[in-house]
N, CA, C and O atoms as a printed pandas DataFrame, in Angstrom:
     atom_number atom_name residue_name chain_id  residue_number  x_coord  y_coord  z_coord
0              1         N          UNK        A               1   -4.244  -60.284   34.229
1              2        CA          UNK        A               1   -3.817  -61.351   33.315
2              3         C          UNK        A               1   -3.682  -60.779   31.930
3              4         O          UNK        A               1   -4.629  -60.198   31.400
4              5         N          UNK        A               2   -2.508  -60.937   31.330
5              6        CA          UNK        A               2   -2.276  -60.448   29.988
6              7         C          UNK        A               2   -2.929  -61.444   28.996
7              8         O          UNK        A               2   -2.774  -62.661   29.098
8              9         N          UNK        A               3   -3.647  -60.870   28.058
9             10        CA          UNK        A               3   -4.235  -61.665   26.961
10            11         C          UNK        A               3   -3.986  -61.027   25.610
11            12         O          UNK        A               3   -4.133  -59.813   25.467
12            13         N          UNK        A               4   -3.615  -61.808   24.627
13            14        CA          UNK        A               4   -3.502  -61.311   23.239
14            15         C          UNK        A               4   -4.352  -62.307   22.423
15            16         O          UNK        A               4   -4.124  -63.516   22.467
16            17         N          UNK        A               5   -5.315  -61.781   21.694
17            18        CA          UNK        A               5   -6.245  -62.619   20.956
18            19         C          UNK        A               5   -6.234  -62.197   19.486
19            20         O          UNK        A               5   -6.690  -61.116   19.111
20            21         N          UNK        A               6   -5.677  -63.128   18.659
21            22        CA          UNK        A               6   -5.659  -62.831   17.233
22            23         C          UNK        A               6   -6.936  -63.296   16.542
23            24         O          UNK        A               6   -7.570  -64.257   16.976
24            25         N          UNK        A               7   -7.301  -62.621   15.485
25            26        CA          UNK        A               7   -8.456  -62.987   14.711
26            27         C          UNK        A               7   -8.230  -62.507   13.284
27            28         O          UNK        A               7   -7.316  -61.731   13.004
28            29         N          UNK        A               8   -9.124  -63.012   12.353
29            30        CA          UNK        A               8   -9.076  -62.554   10.991
30            31         C          UNK        A               8   -8.410  -63.542   10.029
31            32         O          UNK        A               8   -8.376  -63.288    8.825
32            33         N          UNK        A               9   -7.892  -64.634   10.521
33            34        CA          UNK        A               9   -7.258  -65.601    9.649
34            35         C          UNK        A               9   -8.347  -66.339    8.817
35            36         O          UNK        A               9   -9.545  -66.141    9.021
36            37         N          UNK        A              10   -7.897  -67.172    7.899
37            38        CA          UNK        A              10   -8.813  -67.928    7.099
38            39         C          UNK        A              10   -8.164  -68.428    5.832
39            40         O          UNK        A              10   -6.944  -68.405    5.669
40            41         N          UNK        A              11   -9.027  -68.884    4.936
41            42        CA          UNK        A              11   -8.578  -69.421    3.615
42            43         C          UNK        A              11   -8.828  -68.408    2.552
43            44         O          UNK        A              11   -9.934  -67.878    2.446
44            45         N          UNK        A              12   -7.816  -68.117    1.749
45            46        CA          UNK        A              12   -7.936  -67.140    0.716
46            47         C          UNK        A              12   -7.151  -67.588   -0.502
47            48         O          UNK        A              12   -6.155  -68.298   -0.361
48            49         N          UNK        A              13   -7.568  -67.199   -1.678
49            50        CA          UNK        A              13   -6.884  -67.538   -2.937
50            51         C          UNK        A              13   -5.650  -66.598   -3.087
51            52         O          UNK        A              13   -5.631  -65.467   -2.601
52            53         N          UNK        A              14   -4.666  -67.120   -3.764
53            54        CA          UNK        A              14   -3.468  -66.330   -4.084
54            55         C          UNK        A              14   -3.898  -65.019   -4.739
55            56         O          UNK        A              14   -4.769  -64.988   -5.608
56            57         N          UNK        A              15   -3.276  -63.969   -4.305
57            58        CA          UNK        A              15   -3.591  -62.613   -4.802
58            59         C          UNK        A              15   -4.627  -61.911   -4.003
59            60         O          UNK        A              15   -4.883  -60.726   -4.216
60            61         N          UNK        A              16   -5.239  -62.617   -3.077
61            62        CA          UNK        A              16   -6.253  -62.015   -2.203
62            63         C          UNK        A              16   -5.673  -61.305   -1.026
63            64         O          UNK        A              16   -4.456  -61.183   -0.885
64            65         N          UNK        A              17   -6.584  -60.819   -0.147
65            66        CA          UNK        A              17   -6.194  -60.042    0.994
66            67         C          UNK        A              17   -6.862  -60.571    2.274
67            68         O          UNK        A              17   -7.939  -61.165    2.232
68            69         N          UNK        A              18   -6.205  -60.341    3.386
69            70        CA          UNK        A              18   -6.765  -60.586    4.686
70            71         C          UNK        A              18   -6.311  -59.492    5.646
71            72         O          UNK        A              18   -5.272  -58.873    5.417
72            73         N          UNK        A              19   -7.044  -59.247    6.687
73            74        CA          UNK        A              19   -6.681  -58.320    7.690
74            75         C          UNK        A              19   -6.729  -59.012    9.040
75            76         O          UNK        A              19   -7.796  -59.417    9.500
76            77         N          UNK        A              20   -5.544  -59.150    9.689
77            78        CA          UNK        A              20   -5.498  -59.777   10.982
78            79         C          UNK        A              20   -5.585  -58.709   12.063
79            80         O          UNK        A              20   -5.087  -57.595   11.899
80            81         N          UNK        A              21   -6.220  -59.064   13.157
81            82        CA          UNK        A              21   -6.320  -58.176   14.315
82            83         C          UNK        A              21   -5.768  -58.901   15.533
83            84         O          UNK        A              21   -5.897  -60.121   15.633
84            85         N          UNK        A              22   -5.169  -58.187   16.442
85            86        CA          UNK        A              22   -4.720  -58.712   17.715
86            87         C          UNK        A              22   -5.174  -57.770   18.785
87            88         O          UNK        A              22   -4.646  -56.663   18.898
88            89         N          UNK        A              23   -6.144  -58.177   19.579
89            90        CA          UNK        A              23   -6.694  -57.369   20.659
90            91         C          UNK        A              23   -6.077  -57.795   21.986
91            92         O          UNK        A              23   -6.033  -58.979   22.320
92            93         N          UNK        A              24   -5.612  -56.823   22.716
93            94        CA          UNK        A              24   -4.915  -57.150   23.979
94            95         C          UNK        A              24   -5.703  -56.668   25.179
95            96         O          UNK        A              24   -6.556  -55.787   25.068
96            97         N          UNK        A              25   -5.408  -57.250   26.320
97            98        CA          UNK        A              25   -5.951  -56.784   27.583
98            99         C          UNK        A              25   -4.980  -57.111   28.682
99           100         O          UNK        A              25   -4.139  -57.996   28.523
100          101         N          UNK        A              26   -5.077  -56.407   29.808
101          102        CA          UNK        A              26   -4.249  -56.687   30.952
102          103         C          UNK        A              26   -2.844  -56.132   30.902
103          104         O          UNK        A              26   -1.985  -56.514   31.697
104          105         N          UNK        A              27   -2.610  -55.216   29.952
105          106        CA          UNK        A              27   -1.269  -54.591   29.874
106          107         C          UNK        A              27   -1.445  -53.150   29.362
107          108         O          UNK        A              27   -2.438  -52.839   28.705
108          109         N          UNK        A              28   -0.492  -52.290   29.664
109          110        CA          UNK        A              28   -0.518  -50.884   29.134
110          111         C          UNK        A              28   -0.088  -50.902   27.687
111          112         O          UNK        A              28    1.087  -50.716   27.368
112          113         N          UNK        A              29   -1.071  -51.132   26.798
113          114        CA          UNK        A              29   -0.800  -51.353   25.391
114          115         C          UNK        A              29    0.100  -50.281   24.775
115          116         O          UNK        A              29    0.997  -50.601   23.995
116          117         N          UNK        A              30   -0.122  -49.065   25.105
117          118        CA          UNK        A              30    0.580  -47.982   24.494
118          119         C          UNK        A              30    2.048  -47.895   24.916
119          120         O          UNK        A              30    2.802  -47.084   24.379
120          121         N          UNK        A              31    2.448  -48.715   25.862
121          122        CA          UNK        A              31    3.887  -48.750   26.330
122          123         C          UNK        A              31    4.625  -49.849   25.668
123          124         O          UNK        A              31    5.827  -49.969   25.904
124          125         N          UNK        A              32    4.006  -50.682   24.842
125          126        CA          UNK        A              32    4.625  -51.838   24.232
126          127         C          UNK        A              32    4.773  -51.669   22.703
127          128         O          UNK        A              32    3.876  -51.169   22.024
128          129         N          UNK        A              33    5.883  -52.083   22.218
129          130        CA          UNK        A              33    5.987  -52.332   20.795
130          131         C          UNK        A              33    5.214  -53.630   20.543
131          132         O          UNK        A              33    5.074  -54.471   21.431
132          133         N          UNK        A              34    4.722  -53.770   19.318
133          134        CA          UNK        A              34    3.976  -55.002   18.958
134          135         C          UNK        A              34    4.561  -55.627   17.702
135          136         O          UNK        A              34    5.183  -54.954   16.880
136          137         N          UNK        A              35    4.355  -56.889   17.579
137          138        CA          UNK        A              35    4.864  -57.520   16.377
138          139         C          UNK        A              35    3.965  -58.675   15.920
139          140         O          UNK        A              35    3.192  -59.257   16.682
140          141         N          UNK        A              36    4.119  -58.957   14.644
141          142        CA          UNK        A              36    3.486  -60.174   14.052
142          143         C          UNK        A              36    4.581  -61.102   13.621
143          144         O          UNK        A              36    5.580  -60.702   13.022
144          145         N          UNK        A              37    4.365  -62.363   13.943
145          146        CA          UNK        A              37    5.300  -63.444   13.582
146          147         C          UNK        A              37    4.445  -64.492   12.900
147          148         O          UNK        A              37    3.217  -64.488   12.980
148          149         N          UNK        A              38    5.153  -65.400   12.220
149          150        CA          UNK        A              38    4.419  -66.511   11.594
150          151         C          UNK        A              38    5.304  -67.754   11.585
151          152         O          UNK        A              38    6.532  -67.666   11.602
152          153         N          UNK        A              39    4.660  -68.888   11.560
153          154        CA          UNK        A              39    5.345  -70.160   11.458
154          155         C          UNK        A              39    4.585  -71.078   10.499
155          156         O          UNK        A              39    3.487  -71.554   10.788
156          157         N          UNK        A              40    5.214  -71.303    9.352
157          158        CA          UNK        A              40    4.642  -72.160    8.352
158          159         C          UNK        A              40    4.932  -73.597    8.629
159          160         O          UNK        A              40    5.753  -73.893    9.498
160          161         N          UNK        A              41    4.295  -74.519    7.927
161          162        CA          UNK        A              41    4.468  -75.958    8.175
162          163         C          UNK        A              41    5.930  -76.345    7.895
163          164         O          UNK        A              41    6.436  -76.108    6.798
164          165         N          UNK        A              42    6.568  -76.907    8.833
165          166        CA          UNK        A              42    7.995  -77.350    8.672
166          167         C          UNK        A              42    8.996  -76.220    8.670
167          168         O          UNK        A              42   10.160  -76.421    8.323
168          169         N          UNK        A              43    8.553  -75.015    9.060
169          170        CA          UNK        A              43    9.483  -73.881    8.978
170          171         C          UNK        A              43    9.751  -73.312   10.361
171          172         O          UNK        A              43    9.019  -73.573   11.316
172          173         N          UNK        A              44   10.827  -72.522   10.444
173          174        CA          UNK        A              44   11.143  -71.781   11.688
174          175         C          UNK        A              44   10.170  -70.620   11.804
175          176         O          UNK        A              44    9.625  -70.139   10.811
176          177         N          UNK        A              45    9.961  -70.171   13.069
177          178        CA          UNK        A              45    9.175  -68.970   13.231
178          179         C          UNK        A              45    9.846  -67.771   12.647
179          180         O          UNK        A              45   11.050  -67.589   12.825
180          181         N          UNK        A              46    9.105  -66.946   11.957
181          182        CA          UNK        A              46    9.673  -65.770   11.223
182          183         C          UNK        A              46    9.044  -64.480   11.723
183          184         O          UNK        A              46    7.831  -64.414   11.922
184          185         N          UNK        A              47    9.858  -63.460   11.927
185          186        CA          UNK        A              47    9.313  -62.153   12.287
186          187         C          UNK        A              47    8.742  -61.523   10.995
187          188         O          UNK        A              47    9.449  -61.414    9.993
188          189         N          UNK        A              48    7.520  -61.131   11.025
189          190        CA          UNK        A              48    6.869  -60.563    9.821
190          191         C          UNK        A              48    6.932  -59.038    9.825
191          192         O          UNK        A              48    7.368  -58.410    8.860
192          193         N          UNK        A              49    6.478  -58.456   10.956
193          194        CA          UNK        A              49    6.411  -56.971   11.031
194          195         C          UNK        A              49    6.342  -56.542   12.457
195          196         O          UNK        A              49    5.735  -57.218   13.288
196          197         N          UNK        A              50    6.969  -55.401   12.764
197          198        CA          UNK        A              50    6.865  -54.878   14.079
198          199         C          UNK        A              50    6.553  -53.388   14.026
199          200         O          UNK        A              50    6.777  -52.738   13.005
200          201         N          UNK        A              51    6.038  -52.849   15.125
201          202        CA          UNK        A              51    5.665  -51.437   15.172
202          203         C          UNK        A              51    5.947  -50.883   16.530
203          204         O          UNK        A              51    5.683  -51.528   17.544
204          205         N          UNK        A              52    6.488  -49.678   16.558
205          206        CA          UNK        A              52    6.830  -49.051   17.807
206          207         C          UNK        A              52    5.594  -48.598   18.567
207          208         O          UNK        A              52    4.523  -48.476   17.971
208          209         N          UNK        A              53    5.711  -48.345   19.874
209          210        CA          UNK        A              53    4.568  -48.052   20.715
210          211         C          UNK        A              53    3.702  -46.877   20.177
211          212         O          UNK        A              53    2.475  -46.919   20.277
212          213         N          UNK        A              54    4.329  -45.863   19.626
213          214        CA          UNK        A              54    3.623  -44.710   19.115
214          215         C          UNK        A              54    2.995  -44.971   17.739
215          216         O          UNK        A              54    2.105  -44.229   17.324
216          217         N          UNK        A              55    3.425  -45.967   17.057
217          218        CA          UNK        A              55    2.914  -46.291   15.716
218          219         C          UNK        A              55    3.664  -45.625   14.608
219          220         O          UNK        A              55    3.356  -45.903   13.449
220          221         N          UNK        A              56    4.626  -44.767   14.859
221          222        CA          UNK        A              56    5.307  -44.005   13.792
222          223         C          UNK        A              56    6.631  -44.663   13.353
223          224         O          UNK        A              56    7.451  -44.030   12.688
224          225         N          UNK        A              57    6.824  -45.911   13.722
225          226        CA          UNK        A              57    7.957  -46.633   13.237
226          227         C          UNK        A              57    7.599  -48.063   13.008
227          228         O          UNK        A              57    6.965  -48.679   13.865
228          229         N          UNK        A              58    7.978  -48.623   11.885
229          230        CA          UNK        A              58    7.620  -50.007   11.527
230          231         C          UNK        A              58    8.864  -50.666   10.879
231          232         O          UNK        A              58    9.760  -50.005   10.354
232          233         N          UNK        A              59    8.852  -51.984   10.953
233          234        CA          UNK        A              59    9.849  -52.804   10.295
234          235         C          UNK        A              59    9.159  -54.000    9.659
235          236         O          UNK        A              59    8.161  -54.499   10.179
236          237         N          UNK        A              60    9.686  -54.448    8.550
237          238        CA          UNK        A              60    9.095  -55.601    7.841
238          239         C          UNK        A              60   10.140  -56.605    7.409
239          240         O          UNK        A              60   11.291  -56.257    7.144
240          241         N          UNK        A              61    9.723  -57.853    7.342
241          242        CA          UNK        A              61   10.585  -58.845    6.713
242          243         C          UNK        A              61   10.618  -58.577    5.204
243          244         O          UNK        A              61    9.632  -58.129    4.620
244          245         N          UNK        A              62   11.788  -58.863    4.577
245          246        CA          UNK        A              62   11.911  -58.628    3.150
246          247         C          UNK        A              62   10.814  -59.324    2.366
247          248         O          UNK        A              62   10.343  -58.823    1.345
248          249         N          UNK        A              63   10.425  -60.468    2.851
249          250        CA          UNK        A              63    9.463  -61.314    2.132
250          251         C          UNK        A              63    8.045  -60.674    2.042
251          252         O          UNK        A              63    7.235  -61.068    1.203
252          253         N          UNK        A              64    7.778  -59.724    2.888
253          254        CA          UNK        A              64    6.434  -59.140    2.905
254          255         C          UNK        A              64    6.401  -57.633    2.590
255          256         O          UNK        A              64    5.330  -57.033    2.494
256          257         N          UNK        A              65    7.592  -57.034    2.430
257          258        CA          UNK        A              65    7.644  -55.627    2.154
258          259         C          UNK        A              65    6.866  -55.269    0.913
259          260         O          UNK        A              65    6.982  -55.935   -0.116
260          261         N          UNK        A              66    6.038  -54.174    1.009
261          262        CA          UNK        A              66    5.222  -53.782   -0.143
262          263         C          UNK        A              66    3.929  -54.483   -0.251
263          264         O          UNK        A              66    3.079  -54.087   -1.049
264          265         N          UNK        A              67    3.734  -55.531    0.532
265          266        CA          UNK        A              67    2.478  -56.301    0.493
266          267         C          UNK        A              67    1.736  -56.260    1.833
267          268         O          UNK        A              67    0.505  -56.284    1.852
268          269         N          UNK        A              68    2.459  -56.198    2.940
269          270        CA          UNK        A              68    1.866  -56.226    4.264
270          271         C          UNK        A              68    2.027  -54.836    4.929
271          272         O          UNK        A              68    3.017  -54.140    4.702
272          273         N          UNK        A              69    1.050  -54.460    5.736
273          274        CA          UNK        A              69    1.130  -53.221    6.494
274          275         C          UNK        A              69    0.724  -53.451    7.931
275          276         O          UNK        A              69   -0.376  -53.940    8.188
276          277         N          UNK        A              70    1.578  -53.113    8.869
277          278        CA          UNK        A              70    1.253  -53.213   10.298
278          279         C          UNK        A              70    0.802  -51.867   10.755
279          280         O          UNK        A              70    1.354  -50.842   10.354
280          281         N          UNK        A              71   -0.229  -51.863   11.619
281          282        CA          UNK        A              71   -0.710  -50.620   12.220
282          283         C          UNK        A              71   -1.251  -50.897   13.604
283          284         O          UNK        A              71   -1.390  -52.055   13.997
284          285         N          UNK        A              72   -1.555  -49.862   14.340
285          286        CA          UNK        A              72   -2.067  -50.054   15.643
286          287         C          UNK        A              72   -3.060  -48.950   16.008
287          288         O          UNK        A              72   -2.980  -47.835   15.492
288          289         N          UNK        A              73   -3.992  -49.273   16.899
289          290        CA          UNK        A              73   -4.915  -48.310   17.444
290          291         C          UNK        A              73   -4.803  -48.401   18.960
291          292         O          UNK        A              73   -5.347  -49.313   19.583
292          293         N          UNK        A              74   -4.095  -47.451   19.539
293          294        CA          UNK        A              74   -3.824  -47.531   20.980
294          295         C          UNK        A              74   -5.097  -47.311   21.816
295          296         O          UNK        A              74   -5.175  -47.740   22.968
296          297         N          UNK        A              75   -6.086  -46.640   21.221
297          298        CA          UNK        A              75   -7.380  -46.431   21.940
298          299         C          UNK        A              75   -8.160  -47.738   22.021
299          300         O          UNK        A              75   -8.993  -47.917   22.909
300          301         N          UNK        A              76   -7.882  -48.663   21.072
301          302        CA          UNK        A              76   -8.620  -49.949   21.059
302          303         C          UNK        A              76   -7.714  -51.072   21.509
303          304         O          UNK        A              76   -8.119  -52.234   21.465
304          305         N          UNK        A              77   -6.501  -50.771   21.942
305          306        CA          UNK        A              77   -5.560  -51.832   22.406
306          307         C          UNK        A              77   -5.390  -52.931   21.359
307          308         O          UNK        A              77   -5.348  -54.113   21.700
308          309         N          UNK        A              78   -5.293  -52.554   20.121
309          310        CA          UNK        A              78   -5.297  -53.505   19.013
310          311         C          UNK        A              78   -4.223  -53.183   18.019
311          312         O          UNK        A              78   -3.964  -52.021   17.706
312          313         N          UNK        A              79   -3.592  -54.241   17.518
313          314        CA          UNK        A              79   -2.642  -54.108   16.419
314          315         C          UNK        A              79   -3.190  -54.928   15.206
315          316         O          UNK        A              79   -3.822  -55.975   15.351
316          317         N          UNK        A              80   -2.902  -54.375   14.025
317          318        CA          UNK        A              80   -3.481  -55.001   12.824
318          319         C          UNK        A              80   -2.303  -55.393   11.879
319          320         O          UNK        A              80   -1.193  -54.866   11.954
320          321         N          UNK        A              81   -2.641  -56.358   10.989
321          322        CA          UNK        A              81   -1.734  -56.693    9.895
322          323         C          UNK        A              81   -2.582  -56.815    8.632
323          324         O          UNK        A              81   -3.309  -57.794    8.463
324          325         N          UNK        A              82   -2.492  -55.845    7.766
325          326        CA          UNK        A              82   -3.147  -55.911    6.451
326          327         C          UNK        A              82   -2.260  -56.633    5.492
327          328         O          UNK        A              82   -1.110  -56.251    5.278
328          329         N          UNK        A              83   -2.789  -57.673    4.915
329          330        CA          UNK        A              83   -2.000  -58.529    4.054
330          331         C          UNK        A              83   -2.644  -58.534    2.663
331          332         O          UNK        A              83   -3.773  -58.991    2.484
332          333         N          UNK        A              84   -1.912  -58.026    1.709
333          334        CA          UNK        A              84   -2.399  -57.959    0.330
334          335         C          UNK        A              84   -1.500  -58.785   -0.561
335          336         O          UNK        A              84   -0.384  -59.146   -0.186
336          337         N          UNK        A              85   -2.003  -59.078   -1.745
337          338        CA          UNK        A              85   -1.223  -59.902   -2.748
338          339         C          UNK        A              85   -0.675  -61.155   -2.106
339          340         O          UNK        A              85    0.507  -61.469   -2.240
340          341         N          UNK        A              86   -1.522  -61.855   -1.422
341          342        CA          UNK        A              86   -1.060  -63.052   -0.708
342          343         C          UNK        A              86   -0.572  -64.127   -1.635
343          344         O          UNK        A              86   -1.063  -64.274   -2.754
344          345         N          UNK        A              87    0.395  -64.876   -1.166
345          346        CA          UNK        A              87    1.026  -65.941   -1.895
346          347         C          UNK        A              87    0.896  -67.227   -1.117
347          348         O          UNK        A              87    0.750  -67.185    0.104
348          349         N          UNK        A              88    0.943  -68.371   -1.779
349          350        CA          UNK        A              88    0.904  -69.653   -1.066
350          351         C          UNK        A              88    1.956  -69.770    0.004
351          352         O          UNK        A              88    1.732  -70.418    1.027
352          353         N          UNK        A              89    3.115  -69.147   -0.215
353          354        CA          UNK        A              89    4.210  -69.213    0.798
354          355         C          UNK        A              89    3.914  -68.407    2.053
355          356         O          UNK        A              89    4.651  -68.498    3.035
356          357         N          UNK        A              90    2.833  -67.612    2.031
357          358        CA          UNK        A              90    2.402  -66.852    3.229
358          359         C          UNK        A              90    1.593  -67.772    4.180
359          360         O          UNK        A              90    1.285  -67.383    5.307
360          361         N          UNK        A              91    1.258  -68.980    3.719
361          362        CA          UNK        A              91    0.496  -69.861    4.565
362          363         C          UNK        A              91    1.262  -70.164    5.852
363          364         O          UNK        A              91    2.406  -70.616    5.806
364          365         N          UNK        A              92    0.616  -69.910    7.025
365          366        CA          UNK        A              92    1.306  -70.077    8.281
366          367         C          UNK        A              92    0.289  -69.806    9.387
367          368         O          UNK        A              92   -0.814  -69.322    9.131
368          369         N          UNK        A              93    0.677  -70.124   10.614
369          370        CA          UNK        A              93   -0.038  -69.628   11.782
370          371         C          UNK        A              93    0.627  -68.294   12.112
371          372         O          UNK        A              93    1.849  -68.209   12.233
372          373         N          UNK        A              94   -0.188  -67.266   12.252
373          374        CA          UNK        A              94    0.295  -65.923   12.570
374          375         C          UNK        A              94    0.060  -65.595   14.037
375          376         O          UNK        A              94   -1.030  -65.805   14.569
376          377         N          UNK        A              95    1.080  -65.088   14.667
377          378        CA          UNK        A              95    1.020  -64.765   16.099
378          379         C          UNK        A              95    1.341  -63.288   16.278
379          380         O          UNK        A              95    2.142  -62.715   15.540
380          381         N          UNK        A              96    0.691  -62.678   17.287
381          382        CA          UNK        A              96    1.122  -61.357   17.706
382          383         C          UNK        A              96    1.861  -61.478   19.061
383          384         O          UNK        A              96    1.649  -62.426   19.818
384          385         N          UNK        A              97    2.720  -60.505   19.336
385          386        CA          UNK        A              97    3.531  -60.525   20.495
386          387         C          UNK        A              97    3.861  -59.092   20.920
387          388         O          UNK        A              97    3.826  -58.152   20.127
388          389         N          UNK        A              98    4.180  -58.977   22.197
389          390        CA          UNK        A              98    4.560  -57.676   22.777
390          391         C          UNK        A              98    6.081  -57.588   22.937
391          392         O          UNK        A              98    6.789  -58.594   22.957
392          393         N          UNK        A              99    6.538  -56.375   23.045
393          394        CA          UNK        A              99    7.992  -56.190   23.296
394          395         C          UNK        A              99    8.157  -54.827   24.030
395          396         O          UNK        A              99    7.460  -53.858   23.732
396          397         N          UNK        A             100    9.090  -54.793   24.986
397          398        CA          UNK        A             100    9.378  -53.535   25.663
398          399         C          UNK        A             100   10.456  -52.759   24.875
399          400         O          UNK        A             100   10.713  -51.594   25.176
400          401         N          UNK        A             101   11.071  -53.379   23.896
401          402        CA          UNK        A             101   12.110  -52.739   23.115
402          403         C          UNK        A             101   11.741  -52.741   21.631
403          404         O          UNK        A             101   10.956  -53.578   21.185
404          405         N          UNK        A             102   12.313  -51.797   20.864
405          406        CA          UNK        A             102   12.116  -51.705   19.459
406          407         C          UNK        A             102   13.229  -50.861   18.897
407          408         O          UNK        A             102   13.592  -49.874   19.538
408          409         N          UNK        A             103   13.812  -51.174   17.728
409          410        CA          UNK        A             103   13.415  -52.285   16.889
410          411         C          UNK        A             103   13.866  -53.677   17.299
411          412         O          UNK        A             103   13.369  -54.683   16.792
412          413         N          UNK        A             104   14.851  -53.718   18.260
413          414        CA          UNK        A             104   15.151  -55.087   18.788
414          415         C          UNK        A             104   13.927  -55.553   19.553
415          416         O          UNK        A             104   13.464  -54.896   20.486
416          417         N          UNK        A             105   13.420  -56.686   19.143
417          418        CA          UNK        A             105   12.135  -57.221   19.643
418          419         C          UNK        A             105   12.407  -58.265   20.682
419          420         O          UNK        A             105   13.043  -59.277   20.388
420          421         N          UNK        A             106   11.941  -58.049   21.897
421          422        CA          UNK        A             106   12.232  -58.967   22.979
422          423         C          UNK        A             106   11.238  -60.134   23.119
423          424         O          UNK        A             106   11.546  -61.154   23.736
424          425         N          UNK        A             107   10.045  -59.964   22.535
425          426        CA          UNK        A             107    9.081  -61.021   22.584
426          427         C          UNK        A             107    8.639  -61.389   23.998
427          428         O          UNK        A             107    9.102  -62.386   24.553
428          429         N          UNK        A             108    7.754  -60.596   24.579
429          430        CA          UNK        A             108    7.269  -60.869   25.936
430          431         C          UNK        A             108    6.072  -61.826   25.917
431          432         O          UNK        A             108    6.234  -63.042   26.027
432          433         N          UNK        A             109    4.875  -61.262   25.777
433          434        CA          UNK        A             109    3.673  -62.061   25.779
434          435         C          UNK        A             109    3.244  -62.413   24.312
435          436         O          UNK        A             109    3.502  -61.665   23.369
436          437         N          UNK        A             110    2.586  -63.572   24.184
437          438        CA          UNK        A             110    2.233  -64.077   22.834
438          439         C          UNK        A             110    0.751  -64.483   22.821
439          440         O          UNK        A             110    0.187  -64.911   23.827
440          441         N          UNK        A             111    0.165  -64.329   21.658
441          442        CA          UNK        A             111   -1.144  -64.843   21.422
442          443         C          UNK        A             111   -1.158  -66.346   21.054
443          444         O          UNK        A             111   -0.104  -66.976   20.964
444          445         N          UNK        A             112   -2.320  -66.887   20.852
445          446        CA          UNK        A             112   -2.462  -68.323   20.511
446          447         C          UNK        A             112   -2.315  -68.550   18.993
447          448         O          UNK        A             112   -2.109  -69.688   18.572
448          449         N          UNK        A             113   -2.412  -67.527   18.187
449          450        CA          UNK        A             113   -2.218  -67.669   16.782
450          451         C          UNK        A             113   -3.526  -67.783   16.016
451          452         O          UNK        A             113   -4.551  -68.199   16.557
452          453         N          UNK        A             114   -3.467  -67.400   14.726
453          454        CA          UNK        A             114   -4.556  -67.531   13.847
454          455         C          UNK        A             114   -4.037  -68.101   12.501
455          456         O          UNK        A             114   -3.014  -67.649   11.985
456          457         N          UNK        A             115   -4.733  -69.061   11.966
457          458        CA          UNK        A             115   -4.266  -69.788   10.747
458          459         C          UNK        A             115   -4.581  -68.963    9.493
459          460         O          UNK        A             115   -5.713  -68.517    9.301
460          461         N          UNK        A             116   -3.597  -68.772    8.671
461          462        CA          UNK        A             116   -3.780  -68.182    7.384
462          463         C          UNK        A             116   -3.407  -69.244    6.294
463          464         O          UNK        A             116   -2.289  -69.759    6.297
464          465         N          UNK        A             117   -4.322  -69.554    5.397
465          466        CA          UNK        A             117   -4.017  -70.490    4.354
466          467         C          UNK        A             117   -4.262  -69.866    2.991
467          468         O          UNK        A             117   -5.363  -69.384    2.727
468          469         N          UNK        A             118   -3.261  -69.865    2.123
469          470        CA          UNK        A             118   -3.398  -69.222    0.832
470          471         C          UNK        A             118   -3.288  -70.349   -0.232
471          472         O          UNK        A             118   -2.278  -71.045   -0.344
472          473         N          UNK        A             119   -4.357  -70.478   -0.978
473          474        CA          UNK        A             119   -4.435  -71.514   -1.985
474          475         C          UNK        A             119   -3.922  -70.950   -3.343
475          476         O          UNK        A             119   -4.093  -69.770   -3.648
476          477         N          UNK        A             120   -3.298  -71.830   -4.130
477          478        CA          UNK        A             120   -2.798  -71.425   -5.441
478          479         C          UNK        A             120   -3.825  -71.570   -6.525
479          480         O          UNK        A             120   -3.545  -71.266   -7.685
């Protein structure tokens, strides 16, 4: 059974930082590209960042470039999203997902999401 469990969300003031984690089980983690997506209130789901299976290739949405960093630890079956200089518009539920392709992201399995709220 494939599981993706996000953690690390919470309430933070604008300008602050959070680090999200997504720990997986039930799949060959090192064979999958991973991605972080988000959906804010009343908004469409947005791709935030993706990372290739080896970790040496990444892509970011323009809205987070220079502020967010995606990384992975294949030994721990975990992908991370370091979020710095947070803005109120970053408020959303953040989800991690798997993909067999990269940079085209196919979106296979998904986690339940973790809430990030940035206060002004």
